[in-house]
């Protein structure tokens, strides 16, 4: 069963605009959330994370928002750049050291 | 470059065969994780080793096994291969036993024909 869901397989955004990638989870034990970015022919690379004690974490152009009551998180990229075009994976973990549960990914295309 | 090395990058083999995928973690990382990414699927966690011992098991088939050696490199053994085992296999490593901010290798693309 898919405990982490990314319901949008793809997203296209114009350069300079905001990209919003969404992720939902079902397991209430998850309390650590991460976003990974993946280019073709490369492994996923860590982008940003958030703990359940926070509802927002910012790192440069990237901000992750967490809504625990809705079991929903989102990644905002502002402004979007063509180099951001990649597949973005949402991942979650309970704080007990278990492995990450990944979503199926959202393919972001940023057009000039 | 994440510092995690996986070999080989590509592997083509026939059904029924056995293959071994190899992973060298980043220097200093004690944990190694194996993930499988099939077509249109997210990364499915297979198994984790920490400092030589099995730490956690995910959706790993009985035909698959893994180990982590004293030098901390890891091998994933896949046997009695089926067409459905064709996938990208990723190895990741982290310093601790908690799979947070793990660093991924480039993956091994396995094709079973």
PDB file of C-alpha atoms in Angstrom:
ATOM      1  CA  UNK A   1       0.000   0.000   0.000  1.00  0.00           C
ATOM      2  CA  UNK A   2       1.233   3.445  -0.922  1.00  0.00           C
ATOM      3  CA  UNK A   3       1.566   5.427   2.294  1.00  0.00           C
ATOM      4  CA  UNK A   4       3.013   8.472   0.566  1.00  0.00           C
ATOM      5  CA  UNK A   5       1.104   9.747  -2.428  1.00  0.00           C
ATOM      6  CA  UNK A   6       2.005  12.295  -5.048  1.00  0.00           C
ATOM      7  CA  UNK A   7      -1.138  12.547  -7.101  1.00  0.00           C
ATOM      8  CA  UNK A   8       0.247  14.766  -9.849  1.00  0.00           C
ATOM      9  CA  UNK A   9       2.595  12.804 -12.104  1.00  0.00           C
ATOM     10  CA  UNK A  10       3.675  15.966 -13.892  1.00  0.00           C
ATOM     11  CA  UNK A  11       3.653  19.739 -13.618  1.00  0.00           C
ATOM     12  CA  UNK A  12       4.637  22.436 -16.087  1.00  0.00           C
ATOM     13  CA  UNK A  13       5.494  25.947 -14.908  1.00  0.00           C
ATOM     14  CA  UNK A  14       6.906  29.024 -16.596  1.00  0.00           C
ATOM     15  CA  UNK A  15      10.307  30.297 -15.587  1.00  0.00           C
ATOM     16  CA  UNK A  16      10.063  32.863 -12.806  1.00  0.00           C
ATOM     17  CA  UNK A  17       6.702  31.626 -11.539  1.00  0.00           C
ATOM     18  CA  UNK A  18       6.008  29.538  -8.461  1.00  0.00           C
ATOM     19  CA  UNK A  19       6.058  25.732  -8.616  1.00  0.00           C
ATOM     20  CA  UNK A  20       3.942  23.929  -6.027  1.00  0.00           C
ATOM     21  CA  UNK A  21       4.388  20.202  -5.623  1.00  0.00           C
ATOM     22  CA  UNK A  22       2.009  18.339  -3.354  1.00  0.00           C
ATOM     23  CA  UNK A  23       2.269  15.219  -1.255  1.00  0.00           C
ATOM     24  CA  UNK A  24      -0.193  13.376   0.978  1.00  0.00           C
ATOM     25  CA  UNK A  25       0.501  10.651   3.489  1.00  0.00           C
ATOM     26  CA  UNK A  26      -1.663   8.175   5.328  1.00  0.00           C
ATOM     27  CA  UNK A  27       0.498   6.967   8.205  1.00  0.00           C
ATOM     28  CA  UNK A  28       0.034   9.147  11.288  1.00  0.00           C
ATOM     29  CA  UNK A  29       3.297   7.767  12.697  1.00  0.00           C
ATOM     30  CA  UNK A  30       5.312   9.682  10.093  1.00  0.00           C
ATOM     31  CA  UNK A  31       6.991  12.666  11.647  1.00  0.00           C
ATOM     32  CA  UNK A  32       9.926  13.440   9.391  1.00  0.00           C
ATOM     33  CA  UNK A  33       9.442  14.458   5.802  1.00  0.00           C
ATOM     34  CA  UNK A  34      11.901  15.020   2.988  1.00  0.00           C
ATOM     35  CA  UNK A  35      11.956  16.073  -0.620  1.00  0.00           C
ATOM     36  CA  UNK A  36      14.404  14.577  -3.066  1.00  0.00           C
ATOM     37  CA  UNK A  37      15.140  15.741  -6.579  1.00  0.00           C
ATOM     38  CA  UNK A  38      16.164  13.388  -9.355  1.00  0.00           C
ATOM     39  CA  UNK A  39      17.680  14.118 -12.747  1.00  0.00           C
ATOM     40  CA  UNK A  40      17.690  11.431 -15.453  1.00  0.00           C
ATOM     41  CA  UNK A  41      20.491   8.868 -15.097  1.00  0.00           C
ATOM     42  CA  UNK A  42      21.309  10.112 -11.588  1.00  0.00           C
ATOM     43  CA  UNK A  43      20.304   9.019  -8.116  1.00  0.00           C
ATOM     44  CA  UNK A  44      17.930  11.127  -6.023  1.00  0.00           C
ATOM     45  CA  UNK A  45      19.553  14.026  -4.190  1.00  0.00           C
ATOM     46  CA  UNK A  46      18.312  15.429  -0.917  1.00  0.00           C
ATOM     47  CA  UNK A  47      16.646  18.823  -1.242  1.00  0.00           C
ATOM     48  CA  UNK A  48      14.922  19.858   1.964  1.00  0.00           C
ATOM     49  CA  UNK A  49      13.311  18.306   5.019  1.00  0.00           C
ATOM     50  CA  UNK A  50      10.857  19.171   7.758  1.00  0.00           C
ATOM     51  CA  UNK A  51      10.145  17.716  11.147  1.00  0.00           C
ATOM     52  CA  UNK A  52       6.590  17.376  12.443  1.00  0.00           C
ATOM     53  CA  UNK A  53       7.264  19.912  15.165  1.00  0.00           C
ATOM     54  CA  UNK A  54       7.416  22.591  12.465  1.00  0.00           C
ATOM     55  CA  UNK A  55       4.945  23.655   9.836  1.00  0.00           C
ATOM     56  CA  UNK A  56       7.382  25.429   7.539  1.00  0.00           C
ATOM     57  CA  UNK A  57      11.014  25.145   6.556  1.00  0.00           C
ATOM     58  CA  UNK A  58      12.792  27.399   4.115  1.00  0.00           C
ATOM     59  CA  UNK A  59      16.052  27.020   2.221  1.00  0.00           C
ATOM     60  CA  UNK A  60      16.696  29.638  -0.403  1.00  0.00           C
ATOM     61  CA  UNK A  61      14.149  29.291  -3.177  1.00  0.00           C
ATOM     62  CA  UNK A  62      12.693  26.142  -1.629  1.00  0.00           C
ATOM     63  CA  UNK A  63      10.059  26.079   1.112  1.00  0.00           C
ATOM     64  CA  UNK A  64       8.293  23.042   2.484  1.00  0.00           C
ATOM     65  CA  UNK A  65       4.966  23.400   4.278  1.00  0.00           C
ATOM     66  CA  UNK A  66       3.502  20.725   6.520  1.00  0.00           C
ATOM     67  CA  UNK A  67      -0.158  20.436   7.501  1.00  0.00           C
ATOM     68  CA  UNK A  68      -0.263  17.596  10.009  1.00  0.00           C
ATOM     69  CA  UNK A  69      -4.018  17.622  10.503  1.00  0.00           C
ATOM     70  CA  UNK A  70      -4.537  17.179   6.770  1.00  0.00           C
ATOM     71  CA  UNK A  71      -1.547  14.833   6.427  1.00  0.00           C
ATOM     72  CA  UNK A  72      -0.348  16.990   3.595  1.00  0.00           C
ATOM     73  CA  UNK A  73       2.880  18.656   2.660  1.00  0.00           C
ATOM     74  CA  UNK A  74       3.916  20.805  -0.229  1.00  0.00           C
ATOM     75  CA  UNK A  75       7.126  22.054  -1.776  1.00  0.00           C
ATOM     76  CA  UNK A  76       7.195  25.593  -3.139  1.00  0.00           C
ATOM     77  CA  UNK A  77       9.914  26.697  -5.528  1.00  0.00           C
ATOM     78  CA  UNK A  78      10.117  30.458  -6.071  1.00  0.00           C
ATOM     79  CA  UNK A  79      11.164  31.606  -8.575  1.00  0.00           C
ATOM     80  CA  UNK A  80      11.262  28.497 -10.723  1.00  0.00           C
ATOM     81  CA  UNK A  81      14.246  28.063 -13.018  1.00  0.00           C
ATOM     82  CA  UNK A  82      14.768  25.768 -16.027  1.00  0.00           C
ATOM     83  CA  UNK A  83      17.431  23.883 -14.042  1.00  0.00           C
ATOM     84  CA  UNK A  84      14.720  22.886 -11.571  1.00  0.00           C
ATOM     85  CA  UNK A  85      13.236  20.592 -14.219  1.00  0.00           C
ATOM     86  CA  UNK A  86      13.501  17.149 -12.636  1.00  0.00           C
ATOM     87  CA  UNK A  87      11.448  14.515 -10.866  1.00  0.00           C
ATOM     88  CA  UNK A  88      10.660  15.425  -7.267  1.00  0.00           C
ATOM     89  CA  UNK A  89      10.053  12.694  -4.717  1.00  0.00           C
ATOM     90  CA  UNK A  90       8.340  13.201  -1.401  1.00  0.00           C
ATOM     91  CA  UNK A  91       9.471  10.842   1.387  1.00  0.00           C
ATOM     92  CA  UNK A  92       8.419  10.242   4.974  1.00  0.00           C
ATOM     93  CA  UNK A  93       9.707   8.378   7.963  1.00  0.00           C
ATOM     94  CA  UNK A  94       8.583   7.648  11.501  1.00  0.00           C
ATOM     95  CA  UNK A  95      11.104   8.896  14.009  1.00  0.00           C
ATOM     96  CA  UNK A  96      12.193   5.443  14.935  1.00  0.00           C
ATOM     97  CA  UNK A  97      14.874   4.950  12.356  1.00  0.00           C
ATOM     98  CA  UNK A  98      12.805   3.084   9.844  1.00  0.00           C
ATOM     99  CA  UNK A  99      13.534   3.587   6.200  1.00  0.00           C
ATOM    100  CA  UNK A 100      12.003   6.286   4.080  1.00  0.00           C
ATOM    101  CA  UNK A 101       8.695   5.734   2.324  1.00  0.00           C
ATOM    102  CA  UNK A 102       8.710   7.421  -1.052  1.00  0.00           C
ATOM    103  CA  UNK A 103       5.949   8.705  -3.281  1.00  0.00           C
ATOM    104  CA  UNK A 104       5.956   7.942  -7.002  1.00  0.00           C
ATOM    105  CA  UNK A 105       7.325  11.348  -7.892  1.00  0.00           C
ATOM    106  CA  UNK A 106       6.176  14.444  -9.780  1.00  0.00           C
ATOM    107  CA  UNK A 107       7.969  15.419 -12.953  1.00  0.00           C
ATOM    108  CA  UNK A 108       8.450  19.199 -13.016  1.00  0.00           C
ATOM    109  CA  UNK A 109       9.134  21.008 -16.266  1.00  0.00           C
ATOM    110  CA  UNK A 110      10.092  24.659 -16.071  1.00  0.00           C
ATOM    111  CA  UNK A 111       9.791  26.337 -19.446  1.00  0.00           C
ATOM    112  CA  UNK A 112      11.633  29.524 -20.455  1.00  0.00           C
TER     113      UNK A 112
ATOM    114  CA  UNK B   1      28.768  13.226  -6.966  1.00  0.00           C
ATOM    115  CA  UNK B   2      27.091  11.831  -3.837  1.00  0.00           C
ATOM    116  CA  UNK B   3      30.086   9.707  -2.853  1.00  0.00           C
ATOM    117  CA  UNK B   4      28.035   6.504  -3.108  1.00  0.00           C
ATOM    118  CA  UNK B   5      29.304   4.169  -5.823  1.00  0.00           C
ATOM    119  CA  UNK B   6      27.221   1.471  -7.427  1.00  0.00           C
ATOM    120  CA  UNK B   7      28.428  -1.125  -9.892  1.00  0.00           C
ATOM    121  CA  UNK B   8      27.597  -2.111 -12.495  1.00  0.00           C
ATOM    122  CA  UNK B   9      25.596   0.763 -13.994  1.00  0.00           C
ATOM    123  CA  UNK B  10      23.766  -1.530 -16.397  1.00  0.00           C
ATOM    124  CA  UNK B  11      23.116  -5.246 -16.335  1.00  0.00           C
ATOM    125  CA  UNK B  12      21.256  -7.411 -18.815  1.00  0.00           C
ATOM    126  CA  UNK B  13      20.594 -10.995 -17.902  1.00  0.00           C
ATOM    127  CA  UNK B  14      18.232 -13.849 -18.667  1.00  0.00           C
ATOM    128  CA  UNK B  15      15.327 -15.134 -16.610  1.00  0.00           C
ATOM    129  CA  UNK B  16      16.322 -17.677 -14.011  1.00  0.00           C
ATOM    130  CA  UNK B  17      19.789 -16.236 -13.581  1.00  0.00           C
ATOM    131  CA  UNK B  18      21.428 -14.723 -10.503  1.00  0.00           C
ATOM    132  CA  UNK B  19      23.155 -11.353 -10.287  1.00  0.00           C
ATOM    133  CA  UNK B  20      25.021  -9.367  -7.647  1.00  0.00           C
ATOM    134  CA  UNK B  21      24.822  -5.605  -7.343  1.00  0.00           C
ATOM    135  CA  UNK B  22      27.510  -3.809  -5.430  1.00  0.00           C
ATOM    136  CA  UNK B  23      27.468  -0.616  -3.389  1.00  0.00           C
ATOM    137  CA  UNK B  24      30.245   1.353  -1.736  1.00  0.00           C
ATOM    138  CA  UNK B  25      28.854   3.886   0.746  1.00  0.00           C
ATOM    139  CA  UNK B  26      30.216   7.368   1.376  1.00  0.00           C
ATOM    140  CA  UNK B  27      33.298   7.420   3.532  1.00  0.00           C
ATOM    141  CA  UNK B  28      32.244   7.309   7.181  1.00  0.00           C
ATOM    142  CA  UNK B  29      28.661   6.192   6.534  1.00  0.00           C
ATOM    143  CA  UNK B  30      27.676   3.109   8.492  1.00  0.00           C
ATOM    144  CA  UNK B  31      24.194   2.553   7.068  1.00  0.00           C
ATOM    145  CA  UNK B  32      23.410   1.193   3.648  1.00  0.00           C
ATOM    146  CA  UNK B  33      19.924   0.979   2.164  1.00  0.00           C
ATOM    147  CA  UNK B  34      18.700  -0.720  -0.974  1.00  0.00           C
ATOM    148  CA  UNK B  35      15.732   0.562  -2.970  1.00  0.00           C
ATOM    149  CA  UNK B  36      14.007  -0.707  -6.095  1.00  0.00           C
ATOM    150  CA  UNK B  37      12.366   1.599  -8.617  1.00  0.00           C
ATOM    151  CA  UNK B  38      10.189  -0.158 -11.159  1.00  0.00           C
ATOM    152  CA  UNK B  39       8.502   1.570 -14.072  1.00  0.00           C
ATOM    153  CA  UNK B  40       5.980   4.173 -12.858  1.00  0.00           C
ATOM    154  CA  UNK B  41       6.668   3.280  -9.250  1.00  0.00           C
ATOM    155  CA  UNK B  42       8.250   5.211  -6.460  1.00  0.00           C
ATOM    156  CA  UNK B  43      11.322   3.953  -4.706  1.00  0.00           C
ATOM    157  CA  UNK B  44      10.448   0.812  -2.784  1.00  0.00           C
ATOM    158  CA  UNK B  45      12.571   0.139   0.263  1.00  0.00           C
ATOM    159  CA  UNK B  46      14.119  -3.318   0.229  1.00  0.00           C
ATOM    160  CA  UNK B  47      16.542  -3.635   3.114  1.00  0.00           C
ATOM    161  CA  UNK B  48      18.876  -1.708   5.400  1.00  0.00           C
ATOM    162  CA  UNK B  49      22.171  -2.658   6.991  1.00  0.00           C
ATOM    163  CA  UNK B  50      23.895  -0.780   9.765  1.00  0.00           C
ATOM    164  CA  UNK B  51      27.526  -1.487  10.584  1.00  0.00           C
ATOM    165  CA  UNK B  52      27.327  -4.988   9.185  1.00  0.00           C
ATOM    166  CA  UNK B  53      24.024  -6.048  10.657  1.00  0.00           C
ATOM    167  CA  UNK B  54      20.565  -6.139   9.143  1.00  0.00           C
ATOM    168  CA  UNK B  55      18.592  -3.209  10.576  1.00  0.00           C
ATOM    169  CA  UNK B  56      15.287  -3.157   8.738  1.00  0.00           C
ATOM    170  CA  UNK B  57      13.503  -5.082   6.039  1.00  0.00           C
ATOM    171  CA  UNK B  58      10.981  -3.768   3.567  1.00  0.00           C
ATOM    172  CA  UNK B  59       9.338  -5.337   0.554  1.00  0.00           C
ATOM    173  CA  UNK B  60      12.223  -7.636  -0.255  1.00  0.00           C
ATOM    174  CA  UNK B  61      11.426 -10.912  -1.982  1.00  0.00           C
ATOM    175  CA  UNK B  62      12.769 -14.183  -0.605  1.00  0.00           C
ATOM    176  CA  UNK B  63      14.713 -14.593  -3.869  1.00  0.00           C
ATOM    177  CA  UNK B  64      16.672 -11.464  -2.935  1.00  0.00           C
ATOM    178  CA  UNK B  65      19.279 -11.189  -0.225  1.00  0.00           C
ATOM    179  CA  UNK B  66      21.869  -8.682   0.853  1.00  0.00           C
ATOM    180  CA  UNK B  67      24.823  -8.321   3.132  1.00  0.00           C
ATOM    181  CA  UNK B  68      27.173  -5.649   4.391  1.00  0.00           C
ATOM    182  CA  UNK B  69      30.819  -6.533   4.703  1.00  0.00           C
ATOM    183  CA  UNK B  70      33.382  -5.423   7.341  1.00  0.00           C
ATOM    184  CA  UNK B  71      34.636  -2.695   5.005  1.00  0.00           C
ATOM    185  CA  UNK B  72      30.983  -1.487   4.927  1.00  0.00           C
ATOM    186  CA  UNK B  73      30.387  -2.114   1.259  1.00  0.00           C
ATOM    187  CA  UNK B  74      27.180  -3.966   0.497  1.00  0.00           C
ATOM    188  CA  UNK B  75      25.975  -6.440  -2.069  1.00  0.00           C
ATOM    189  CA  UNK B  76      22.426  -7.175  -3.182  1.00  0.00           C
ATOM    190  CA  UNK B  77      21.945 -10.643  -4.590  1.00  0.00           C
ATOM    191  CA  UNK B  78      19.012 -11.313  -6.877  1.00  0.00           C
ATOM    192  CA  UNK B  79      18.333 -14.909  -7.866  1.00  0.00           C
ATOM    193  CA  UNK B  80      15.868 -16.851 -10.016  1.00  0.00           C
ATOM    194  CA  UNK B  81      15.317 -13.631 -11.884  1.00  0.00           C
ATOM    195  CA  UNK B  82      11.963 -12.897 -13.465  1.00  0.00           C
ATOM    196  CA  UNK B  83      10.986 -10.349 -16.103  1.00  0.00           C
ATOM    197  CA  UNK B  84       9.280  -8.301 -13.389  1.00  0.00           C
ATOM    198  CA  UNK B  85      12.562  -7.835 -11.552  1.00  0.00           C
ATOM    199  CA  UNK B  86      13.679  -5.446 -14.274  1.00  0.00           C
ATOM    200  CA  UNK B  87      14.106  -2.141 -12.472  1.00  0.00           C
ATOM    201  CA  UNK B  88      16.514   0.488 -11.237  1.00  0.00           C
ATOM    202  CA  UNK B  89      18.171  -0.565  -8.009  1.00  0.00           C
ATOM    203  CA  UNK B  90      19.487   2.244  -5.835  1.00  0.00           C
ATOM    204  CA  UNK B  91      21.804   2.076  -2.911  1.00  0.00           C
ATOM    205  CA  UNK B  92      21.883   4.884  -0.366  1.00  0.00           C
ATOM    206  CA  UNK B  93      24.018   5.516   2.672  1.00  0.00           C
ATOM    207  CA  UNK B  94      23.887   7.633   5.785  1.00  0.00           C
ATOM    208  CA  UNK B  95      26.029   8.158   8.837  1.00  0.00           C
ATOM    209  CA  UNK B  96      23.507   6.929  11.371  1.00  0.00           C
ATOM    210  CA  UNK B  97      20.960   4.167  11.394  1.00  0.00           C
ATOM    211  CA  UNK B  98      18.204   6.661  10.681  1.00  0.00           C
ATOM    212  CA  UNK B  99      17.463   7.037   7.001  1.00  0.00           C
ATOM    213  CA  UNK B 100      17.309  10.789   7.009  1.00  0.00           C
ATOM    214  CA  UNK B 101      19.086  12.774   4.349  1.00  0.00           C
ATOM    215  CA  UNK B 102      20.503   9.590   2.911  1.00  0.00           C
ATOM    216  CA  UNK B 103      22.804   9.946  -0.080  1.00  0.00           C
ATOM    217  CA  UNK B 104      21.979   7.913  -3.145  1.00  0.00           C
ATOM    218  CA  UNK B 105      24.164   6.276  -5.746  1.00  0.00           C
ATOM    219  CA  UNK B 106      23.438   6.530  -9.461  1.00  0.00           C
ATOM    220  CA  UNK B 107      21.700   3.175  -9.493  1.00  0.00           C
ATOM    221  CA  UNK B 108      22.068  -0.079 -11.371  1.00  0.00           C
ATOM    222  CA  UNK B 109      19.623  -0.621 -14.215  1.00  0.00           C
ATOM    223  CA  UNK B 110      18.777  -4.310 -14.360  1.00  0.00           C
ATOM    224  CA  UNK B 111      17.078  -5.692 -17.432  1.00  0.00           C
ATOM    225  CA  UNK B 112      15.863  -9.274 -17.346  1.00  0.00           C
ATOM    226  CA  UNK B 113      15.151 -10.748 -20.768  1.00  0.00           C
TER     227      UNK B 113
END
